[in-house]
mmCIF file of C-alpha atoms and ligand atoms in Angstrom:
data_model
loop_
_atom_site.group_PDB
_atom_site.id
_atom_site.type_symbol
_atom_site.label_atom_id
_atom_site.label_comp_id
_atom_site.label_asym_id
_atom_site.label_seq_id
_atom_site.Cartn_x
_atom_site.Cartn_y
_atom_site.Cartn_z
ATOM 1 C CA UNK I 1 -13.383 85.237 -39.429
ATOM 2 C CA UNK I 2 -13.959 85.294 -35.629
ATOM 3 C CA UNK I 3 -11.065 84.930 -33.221
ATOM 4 C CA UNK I 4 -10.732 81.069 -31.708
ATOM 5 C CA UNK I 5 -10.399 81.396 -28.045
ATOM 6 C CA UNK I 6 -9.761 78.345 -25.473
ATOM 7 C CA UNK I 7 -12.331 78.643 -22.359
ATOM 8 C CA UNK I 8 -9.865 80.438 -19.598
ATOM 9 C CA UNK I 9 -7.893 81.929 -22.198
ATOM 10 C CA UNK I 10 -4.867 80.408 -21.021
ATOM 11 C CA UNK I 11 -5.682 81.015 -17.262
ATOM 12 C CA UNK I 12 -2.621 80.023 -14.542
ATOM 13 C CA UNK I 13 -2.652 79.243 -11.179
ATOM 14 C CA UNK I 14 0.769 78.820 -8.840
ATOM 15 C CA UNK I 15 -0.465 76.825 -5.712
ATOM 16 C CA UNK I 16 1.956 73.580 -4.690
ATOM 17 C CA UNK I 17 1.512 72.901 -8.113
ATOM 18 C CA UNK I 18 1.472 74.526 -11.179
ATOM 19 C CA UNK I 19 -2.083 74.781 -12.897
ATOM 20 C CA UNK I 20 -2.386 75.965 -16.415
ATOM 21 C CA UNK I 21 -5.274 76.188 -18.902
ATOM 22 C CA UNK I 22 -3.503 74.715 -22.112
ATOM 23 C CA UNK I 23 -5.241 76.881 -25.021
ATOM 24 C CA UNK I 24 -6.478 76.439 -28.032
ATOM 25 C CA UNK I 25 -5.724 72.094 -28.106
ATOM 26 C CA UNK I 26 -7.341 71.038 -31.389
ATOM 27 C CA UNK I 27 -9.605 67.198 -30.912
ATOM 28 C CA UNK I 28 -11.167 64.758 -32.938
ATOM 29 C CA UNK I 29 -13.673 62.343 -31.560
ATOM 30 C CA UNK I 30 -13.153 59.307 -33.629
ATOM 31 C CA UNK I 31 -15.638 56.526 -33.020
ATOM 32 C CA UNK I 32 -16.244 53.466 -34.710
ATOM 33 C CA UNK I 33 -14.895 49.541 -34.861
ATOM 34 C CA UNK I 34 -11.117 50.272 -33.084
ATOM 35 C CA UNK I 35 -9.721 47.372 -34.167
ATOM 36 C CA UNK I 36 -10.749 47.546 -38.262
ATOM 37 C CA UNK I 37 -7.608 47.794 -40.115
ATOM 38 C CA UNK I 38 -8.760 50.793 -42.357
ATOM 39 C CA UNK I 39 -9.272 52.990 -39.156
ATOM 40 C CA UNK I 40 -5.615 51.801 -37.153
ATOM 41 C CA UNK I 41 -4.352 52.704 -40.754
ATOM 42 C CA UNK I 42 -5.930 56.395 -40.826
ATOM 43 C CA UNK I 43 -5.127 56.908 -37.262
ATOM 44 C CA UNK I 44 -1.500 56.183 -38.109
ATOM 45 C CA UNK I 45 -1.331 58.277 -40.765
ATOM 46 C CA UNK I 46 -2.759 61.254 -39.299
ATOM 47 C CA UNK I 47 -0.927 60.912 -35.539
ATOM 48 C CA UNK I 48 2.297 59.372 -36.082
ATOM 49 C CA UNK I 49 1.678 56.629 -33.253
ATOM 50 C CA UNK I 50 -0.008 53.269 -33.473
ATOM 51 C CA UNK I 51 -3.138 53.199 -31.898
ATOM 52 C CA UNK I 52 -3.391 53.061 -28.260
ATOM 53 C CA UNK I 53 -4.331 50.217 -26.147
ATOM 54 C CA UNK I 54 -7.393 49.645 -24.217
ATOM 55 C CA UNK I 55 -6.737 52.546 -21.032
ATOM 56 C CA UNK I 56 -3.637 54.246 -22.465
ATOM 57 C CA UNK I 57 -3.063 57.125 -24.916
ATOM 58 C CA UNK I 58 0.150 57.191 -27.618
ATOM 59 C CA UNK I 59 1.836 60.523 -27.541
ATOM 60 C CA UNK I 60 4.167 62.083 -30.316
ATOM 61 C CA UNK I 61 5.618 65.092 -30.413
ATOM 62 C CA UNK I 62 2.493 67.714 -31.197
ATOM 63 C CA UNK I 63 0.188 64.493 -31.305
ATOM 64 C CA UNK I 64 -1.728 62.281 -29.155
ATOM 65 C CA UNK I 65 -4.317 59.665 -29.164
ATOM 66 C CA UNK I 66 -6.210 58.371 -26.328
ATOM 67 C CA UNK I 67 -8.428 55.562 -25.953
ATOM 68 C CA UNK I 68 -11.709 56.837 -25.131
ATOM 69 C CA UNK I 69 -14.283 53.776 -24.819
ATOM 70 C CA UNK I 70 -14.362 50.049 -27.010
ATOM 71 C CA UNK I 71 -15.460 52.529 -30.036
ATOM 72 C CA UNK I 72 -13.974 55.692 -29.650
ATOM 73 C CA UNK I 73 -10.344 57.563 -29.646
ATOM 74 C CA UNK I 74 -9.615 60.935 -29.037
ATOM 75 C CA UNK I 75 -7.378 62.535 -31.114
ATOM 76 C CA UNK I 76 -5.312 65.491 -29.769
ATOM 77 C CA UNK I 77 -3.441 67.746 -32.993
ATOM 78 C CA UNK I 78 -2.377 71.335 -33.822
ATOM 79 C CA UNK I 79 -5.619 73.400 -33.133
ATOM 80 C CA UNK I 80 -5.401 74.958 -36.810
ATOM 81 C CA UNK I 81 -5.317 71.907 -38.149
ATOM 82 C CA UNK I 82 -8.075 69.860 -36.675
ATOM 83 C CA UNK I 83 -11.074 70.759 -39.544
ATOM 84 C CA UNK I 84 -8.368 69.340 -42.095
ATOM 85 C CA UNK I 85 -6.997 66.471 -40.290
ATOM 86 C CA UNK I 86 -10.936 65.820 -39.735
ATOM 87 C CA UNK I 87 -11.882 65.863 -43.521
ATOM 88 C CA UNK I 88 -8.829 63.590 -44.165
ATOM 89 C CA UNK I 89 -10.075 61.050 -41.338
ATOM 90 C CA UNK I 90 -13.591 61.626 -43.407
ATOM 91 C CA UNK I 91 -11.857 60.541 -46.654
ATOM 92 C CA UNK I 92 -10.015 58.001 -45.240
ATOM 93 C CA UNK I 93 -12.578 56.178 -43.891
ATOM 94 C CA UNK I 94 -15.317 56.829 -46.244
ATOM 95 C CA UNK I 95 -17.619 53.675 -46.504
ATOM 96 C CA UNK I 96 -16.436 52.621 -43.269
ATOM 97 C CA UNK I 97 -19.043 52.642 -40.138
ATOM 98 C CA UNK I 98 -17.018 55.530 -38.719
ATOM 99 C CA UNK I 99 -17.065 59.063 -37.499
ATOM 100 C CA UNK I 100 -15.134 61.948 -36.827
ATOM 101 C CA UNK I 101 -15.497 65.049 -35.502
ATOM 102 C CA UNK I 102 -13.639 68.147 -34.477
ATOM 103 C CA UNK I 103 -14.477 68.477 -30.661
ATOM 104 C CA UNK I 104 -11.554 71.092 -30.096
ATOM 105 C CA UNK I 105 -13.775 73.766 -29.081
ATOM 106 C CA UNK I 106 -16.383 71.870 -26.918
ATOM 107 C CA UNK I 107 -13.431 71.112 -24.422
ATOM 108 C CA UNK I 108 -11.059 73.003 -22.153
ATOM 109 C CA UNK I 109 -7.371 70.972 -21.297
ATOM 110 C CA UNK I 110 -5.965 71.583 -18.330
ATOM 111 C CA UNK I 111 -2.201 71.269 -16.876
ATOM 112 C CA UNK I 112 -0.592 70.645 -14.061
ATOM 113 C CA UNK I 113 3.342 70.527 -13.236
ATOM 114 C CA UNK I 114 5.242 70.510 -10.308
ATOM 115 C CA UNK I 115 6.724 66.537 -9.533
ATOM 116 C CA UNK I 116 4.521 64.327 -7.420
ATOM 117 C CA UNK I 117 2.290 66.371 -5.790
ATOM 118 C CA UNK I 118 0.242 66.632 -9.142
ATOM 119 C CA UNK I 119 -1.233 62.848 -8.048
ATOM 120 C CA UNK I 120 -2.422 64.832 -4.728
ATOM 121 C CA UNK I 121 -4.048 67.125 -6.544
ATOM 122 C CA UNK I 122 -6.233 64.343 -8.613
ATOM 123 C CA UNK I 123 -6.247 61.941 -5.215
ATOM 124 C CA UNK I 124 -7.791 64.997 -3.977
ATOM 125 C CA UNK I 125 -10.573 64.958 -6.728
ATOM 126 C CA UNK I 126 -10.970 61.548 -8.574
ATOM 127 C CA UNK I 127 -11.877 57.897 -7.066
ATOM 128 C CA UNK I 128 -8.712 56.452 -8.766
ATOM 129 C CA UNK I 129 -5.616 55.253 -6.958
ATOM 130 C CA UNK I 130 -2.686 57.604 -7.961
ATOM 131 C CA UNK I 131 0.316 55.688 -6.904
ATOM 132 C CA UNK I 132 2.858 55.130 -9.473
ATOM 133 C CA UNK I 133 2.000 51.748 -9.359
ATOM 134 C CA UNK I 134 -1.048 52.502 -10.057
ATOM 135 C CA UNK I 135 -1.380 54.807 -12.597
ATOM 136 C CA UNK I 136 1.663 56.594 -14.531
ATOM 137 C CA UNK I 137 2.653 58.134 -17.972
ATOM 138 C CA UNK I 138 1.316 56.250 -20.970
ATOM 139 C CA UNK I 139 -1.879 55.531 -18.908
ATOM 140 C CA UNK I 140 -5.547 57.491 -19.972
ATOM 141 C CA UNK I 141 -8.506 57.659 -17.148
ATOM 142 C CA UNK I 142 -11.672 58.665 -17.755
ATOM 143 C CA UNK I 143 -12.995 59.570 -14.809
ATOM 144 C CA UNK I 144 -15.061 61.759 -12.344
ATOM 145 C CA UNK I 145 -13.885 65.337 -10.991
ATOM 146 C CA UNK I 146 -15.708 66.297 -8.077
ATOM 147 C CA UNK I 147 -18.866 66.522 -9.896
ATOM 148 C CA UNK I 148 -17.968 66.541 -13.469
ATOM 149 C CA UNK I 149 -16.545 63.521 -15.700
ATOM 150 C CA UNK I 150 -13.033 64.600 -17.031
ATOM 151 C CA UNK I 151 -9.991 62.184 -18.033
ATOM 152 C CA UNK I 152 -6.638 62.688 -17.038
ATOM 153 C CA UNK I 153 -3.106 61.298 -18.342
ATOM 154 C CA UNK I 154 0.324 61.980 -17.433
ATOM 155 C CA UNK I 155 2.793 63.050 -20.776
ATOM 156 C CA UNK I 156 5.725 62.393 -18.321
ATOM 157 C CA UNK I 157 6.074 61.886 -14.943
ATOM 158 C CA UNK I 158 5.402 65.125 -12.370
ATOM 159 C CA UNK I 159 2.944 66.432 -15.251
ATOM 160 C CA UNK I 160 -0.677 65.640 -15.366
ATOM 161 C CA UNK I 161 -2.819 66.499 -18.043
ATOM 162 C CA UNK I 162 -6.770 67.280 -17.686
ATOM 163 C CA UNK I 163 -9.562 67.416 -20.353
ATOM 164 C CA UNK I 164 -13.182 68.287 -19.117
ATOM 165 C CA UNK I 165 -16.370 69.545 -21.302
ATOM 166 C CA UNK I 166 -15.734 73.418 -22.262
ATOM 167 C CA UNK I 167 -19.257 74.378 -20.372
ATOM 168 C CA UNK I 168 -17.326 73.417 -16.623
ATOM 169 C CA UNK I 169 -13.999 74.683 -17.585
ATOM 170 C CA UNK I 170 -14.148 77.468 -14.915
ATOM 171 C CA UNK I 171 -15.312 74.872 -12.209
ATOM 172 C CA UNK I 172 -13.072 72.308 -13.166
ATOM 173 C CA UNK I 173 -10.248 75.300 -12.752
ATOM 174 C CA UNK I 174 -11.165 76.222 -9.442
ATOM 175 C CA UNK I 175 -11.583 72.637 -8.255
ATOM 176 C CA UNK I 176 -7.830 72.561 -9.185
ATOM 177 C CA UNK I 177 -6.480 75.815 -7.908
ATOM 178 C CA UNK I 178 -8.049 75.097 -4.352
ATOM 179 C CA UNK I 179 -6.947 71.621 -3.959
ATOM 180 C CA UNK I 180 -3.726 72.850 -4.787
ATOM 181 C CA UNK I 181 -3.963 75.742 -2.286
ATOM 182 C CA UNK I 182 -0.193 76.059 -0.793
ATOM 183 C CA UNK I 183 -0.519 74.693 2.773
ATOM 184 C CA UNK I 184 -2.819 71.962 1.708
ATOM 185 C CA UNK I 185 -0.245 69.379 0.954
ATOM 186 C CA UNK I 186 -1.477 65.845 2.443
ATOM 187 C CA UNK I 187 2.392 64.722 0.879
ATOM 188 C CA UNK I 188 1.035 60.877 0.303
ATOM 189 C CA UNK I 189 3.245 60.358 -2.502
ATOM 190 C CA UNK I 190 5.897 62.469 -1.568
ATOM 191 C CA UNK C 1 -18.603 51.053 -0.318
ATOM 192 C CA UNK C 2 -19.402 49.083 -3.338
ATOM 193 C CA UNK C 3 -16.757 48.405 -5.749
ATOM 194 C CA UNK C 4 -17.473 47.153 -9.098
ATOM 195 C CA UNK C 5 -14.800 46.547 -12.528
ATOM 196 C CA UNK C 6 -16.278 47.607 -15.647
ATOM 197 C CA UNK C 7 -15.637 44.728 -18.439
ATOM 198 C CA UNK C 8 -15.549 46.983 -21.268
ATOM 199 C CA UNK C 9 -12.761 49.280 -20.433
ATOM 200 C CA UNK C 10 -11.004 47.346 -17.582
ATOM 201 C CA UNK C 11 -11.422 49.709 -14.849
ATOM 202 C CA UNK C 12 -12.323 49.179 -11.271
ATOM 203 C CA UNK C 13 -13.732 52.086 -9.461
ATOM 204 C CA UNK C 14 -15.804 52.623 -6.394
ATOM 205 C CA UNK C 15 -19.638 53.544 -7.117
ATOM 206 C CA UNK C 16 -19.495 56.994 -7.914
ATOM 207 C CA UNK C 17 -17.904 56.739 -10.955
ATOM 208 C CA UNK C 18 -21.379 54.740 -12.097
ATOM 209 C CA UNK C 19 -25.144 55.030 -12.540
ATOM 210 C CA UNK C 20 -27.101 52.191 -11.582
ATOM 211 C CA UNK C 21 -29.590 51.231 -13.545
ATOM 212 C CA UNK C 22 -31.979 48.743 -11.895
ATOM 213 C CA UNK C 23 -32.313 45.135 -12.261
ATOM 214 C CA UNK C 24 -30.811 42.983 -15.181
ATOM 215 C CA UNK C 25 -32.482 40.471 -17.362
ATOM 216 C CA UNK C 26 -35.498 42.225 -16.860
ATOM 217 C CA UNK C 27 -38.270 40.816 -19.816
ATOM 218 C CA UNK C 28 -39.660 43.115 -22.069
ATOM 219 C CA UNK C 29 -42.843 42.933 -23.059
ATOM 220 C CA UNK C 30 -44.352 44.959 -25.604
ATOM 221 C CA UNK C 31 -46.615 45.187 -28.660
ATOM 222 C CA UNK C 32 -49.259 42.560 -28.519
ATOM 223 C CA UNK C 33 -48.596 41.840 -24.606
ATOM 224 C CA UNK C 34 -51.198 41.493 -22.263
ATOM 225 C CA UNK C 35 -51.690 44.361 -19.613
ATOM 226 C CA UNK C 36 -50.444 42.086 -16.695
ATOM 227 C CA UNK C 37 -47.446 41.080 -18.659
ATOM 228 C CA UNK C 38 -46.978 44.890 -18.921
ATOM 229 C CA UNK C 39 -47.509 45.622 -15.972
ATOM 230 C CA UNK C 40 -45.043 42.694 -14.566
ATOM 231 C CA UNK C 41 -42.410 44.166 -16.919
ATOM 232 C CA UNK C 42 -42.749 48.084 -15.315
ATOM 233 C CA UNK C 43 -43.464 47.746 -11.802
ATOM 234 C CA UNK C 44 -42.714 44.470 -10.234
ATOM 235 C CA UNK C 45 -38.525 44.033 -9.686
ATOM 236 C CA UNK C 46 -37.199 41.735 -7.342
ATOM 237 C CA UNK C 47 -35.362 43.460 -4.231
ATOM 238 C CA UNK C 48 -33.366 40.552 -2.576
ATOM 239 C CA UNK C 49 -31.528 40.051 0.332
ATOM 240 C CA UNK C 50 -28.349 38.765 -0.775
ATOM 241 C CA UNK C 51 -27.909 37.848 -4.682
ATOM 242 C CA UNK C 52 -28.714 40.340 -7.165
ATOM 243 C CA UNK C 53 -28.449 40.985 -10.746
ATOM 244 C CA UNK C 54 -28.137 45.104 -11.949
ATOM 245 C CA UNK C 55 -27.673 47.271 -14.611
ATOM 246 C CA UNK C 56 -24.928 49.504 -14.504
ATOM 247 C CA UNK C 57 -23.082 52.395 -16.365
ATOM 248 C CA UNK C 58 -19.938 53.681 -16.568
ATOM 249 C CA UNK C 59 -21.264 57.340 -16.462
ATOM 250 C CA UNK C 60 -18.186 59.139 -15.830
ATOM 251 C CA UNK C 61 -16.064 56.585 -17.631
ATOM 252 C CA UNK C 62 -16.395 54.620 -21.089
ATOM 253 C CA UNK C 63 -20.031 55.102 -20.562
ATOM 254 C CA UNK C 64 -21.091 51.577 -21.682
ATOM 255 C CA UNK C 65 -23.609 49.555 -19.810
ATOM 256 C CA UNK C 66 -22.951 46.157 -18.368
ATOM 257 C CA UNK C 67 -24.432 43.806 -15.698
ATOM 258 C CA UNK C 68 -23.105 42.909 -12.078
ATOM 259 C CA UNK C 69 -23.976 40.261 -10.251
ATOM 260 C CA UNK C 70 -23.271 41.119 -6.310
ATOM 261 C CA UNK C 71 -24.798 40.496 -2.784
ATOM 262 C CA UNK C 72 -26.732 43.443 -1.132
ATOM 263 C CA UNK C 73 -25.580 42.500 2.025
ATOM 264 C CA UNK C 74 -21.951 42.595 2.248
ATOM 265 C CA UNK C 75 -21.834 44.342 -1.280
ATOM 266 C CA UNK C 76 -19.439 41.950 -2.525
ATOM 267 C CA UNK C 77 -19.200 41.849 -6.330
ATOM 268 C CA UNK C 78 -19.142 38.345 -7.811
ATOM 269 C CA UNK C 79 -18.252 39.387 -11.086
ATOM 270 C CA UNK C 80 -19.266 42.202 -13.914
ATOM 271 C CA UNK C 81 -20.298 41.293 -17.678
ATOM 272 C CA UNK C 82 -21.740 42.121 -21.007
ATOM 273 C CA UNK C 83 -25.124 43.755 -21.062
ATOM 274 C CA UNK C 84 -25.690 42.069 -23.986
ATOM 275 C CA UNK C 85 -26.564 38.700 -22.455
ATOM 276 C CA UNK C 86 -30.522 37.867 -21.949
ATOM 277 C CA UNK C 87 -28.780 35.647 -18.775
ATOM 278 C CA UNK C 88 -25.999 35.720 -16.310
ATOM 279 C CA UNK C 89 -22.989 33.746 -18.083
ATOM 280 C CA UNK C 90 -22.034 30.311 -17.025
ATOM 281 C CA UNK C 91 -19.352 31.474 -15.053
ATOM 282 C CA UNK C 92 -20.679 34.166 -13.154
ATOM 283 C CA UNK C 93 -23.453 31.492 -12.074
ATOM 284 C CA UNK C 94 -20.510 29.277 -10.944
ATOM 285 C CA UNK C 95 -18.659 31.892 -8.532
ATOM 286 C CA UNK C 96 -21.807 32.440 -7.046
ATOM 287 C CA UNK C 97 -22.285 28.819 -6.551
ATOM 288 C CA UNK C 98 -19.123 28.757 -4.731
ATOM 289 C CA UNK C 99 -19.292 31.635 -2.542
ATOM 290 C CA UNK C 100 -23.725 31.401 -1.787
ATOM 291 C CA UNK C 101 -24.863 27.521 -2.305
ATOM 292 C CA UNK C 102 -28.357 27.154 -3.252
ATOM 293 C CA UNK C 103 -28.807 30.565 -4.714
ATOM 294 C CA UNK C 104 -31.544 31.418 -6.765
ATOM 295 C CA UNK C 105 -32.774 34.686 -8.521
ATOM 296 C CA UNK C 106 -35.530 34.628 -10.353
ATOM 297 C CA UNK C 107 -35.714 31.560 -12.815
ATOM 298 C CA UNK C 108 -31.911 31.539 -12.700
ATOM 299 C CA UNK C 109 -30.314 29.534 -10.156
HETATM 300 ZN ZN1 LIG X 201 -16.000 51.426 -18.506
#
């Protein structure tokens, strides 16, 4: 059995924010009719959290779900557990116009910490207004990075999470690191 | 800068978050056509000064298509909706009406 590694390996960065590649994050695409009882049902079951609403992501302890598009979530679970969780989903919604598939190693998850200087860092790099009126924990962007789409959500405030296609990991980290470079600081929403 | 609000996932971004994909409404014609209608359905788009009806995608985003209905000169948007509509909706027609009397585009005025 080969040996699972994220894309950076768990690569860190200390600029005015913190910037950490989050590992091995285990994802399921699930796409089909959101609103079908059967799949809110499975979703449940497997996450722990209702479904999330249109632009938001539900977060439980080692769990998340984010809405992705009108037929598709993304489900965020325990890395070594995403092949099983994805058979379940499979069984669950058997004869159901529904799929689901285990994206965990086609993307890389980024994080960033350090209060609110982590919506400079995204001002910096998205077209999406990041004052807290604006945009804040509970909400899920899909967006574009410089050149790349990623999404972005916030698990609490002063902590922004990042997920981007494996393939521009390395770009999308040192898009980060050098908007974050110490001495940088714009301080808009400081 | 043009900004446009995409009605499938609610979010309003400026263009770069989009792909534009030509004119809307545009008639297909296919098997059993006749080469002018063919040729009417490739090559000739409208390029007005002022209304316009376009395709557009939410590349970096939901990536759904929709339409938008917006002027090329001042870039406002008069409103965004389903790409699965062979004509504007009633009420995209209507805030046009109010904002650019006597508009027509196309056969739809
Ligand atoms: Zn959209």
């Amino acid at each position: 059995m080969s040996e699972a590694v994220s894309a950076l390996n768990g690569a860190t960065d200390e600029g005015f924010v913190r910037i950490a590649e989050c590992g091995l994050t285990g994802m399921i695409t699930l796409r089909g009719d959101l609103g079908a009882a059967k799949l809110k049902k499975a979703v449940k079951a497997l996450c722990g959290v209702e479904p999330p609403a249109r632009g938001h992501v539900a977060m439980a302890d080692h769990t998340a779900v984010a809405w992705m598009s009108p037929d598709e979530f993304l489900l965020m679970v325990p890395y070594a557990q995403a092949d099983e969780l994805c058979a379940q989903l499979d069984q669950a919604l058997a004869g159901e116009h529904a799929l689901a598939v285990n994206v965990s190693d086609a993307r890389a998850v980024f994080r960033l910490s350090g209060g609110d200087a982590v919506r400079e860092v995204i001002a910096k790099l998205c077209p999406v207004d990041m004052t807290a009126s604006a945009f804040g924990p509970g909400q899920f962007r899909r967006t574009r990075l410089a050149q790349i789409p990623a999404a972005i959500w916030m698990p609490e405030e002063g902590v922004m999470q990042i997920v981007c296609f494996r393939s521009v990991a390395q770009y999308a980290f040192d898009l980060l690191k050098n908007a974050a470079t110490p001495g940088s600081e714009v301080g808009l929403f400081s | 800068m043009l900004i446009l609000t995409c009605p499938c996932c609610g979010v309003t971004a400026e263009e770069t978050e989009f792909h534009p994909g030509g004119e809307a409404h545009v008639k297909r014609f296919g098997p059993g056509s006749n080469d002018d209608e063919f040729h009417s359905y490739l090559f000739e788009k409208v390029n007005p000064k002022g209304v316009h009806f376009e395709r557009w995608r939410h590349a970096n985003g939901c990536g759904k298509w929709f339409n938008a209905a917006r002027c090329t000169v001042t870039l406002e948007v008069f409103g965004t909706y389903s790409a699965q509509t062979t004509e504007p909706p009633q009420d995209i027609k209507d805030k046009i009406s109010a904002k650019r009397p006597g508009w027509s585009w196309r056969e739809f005025a």
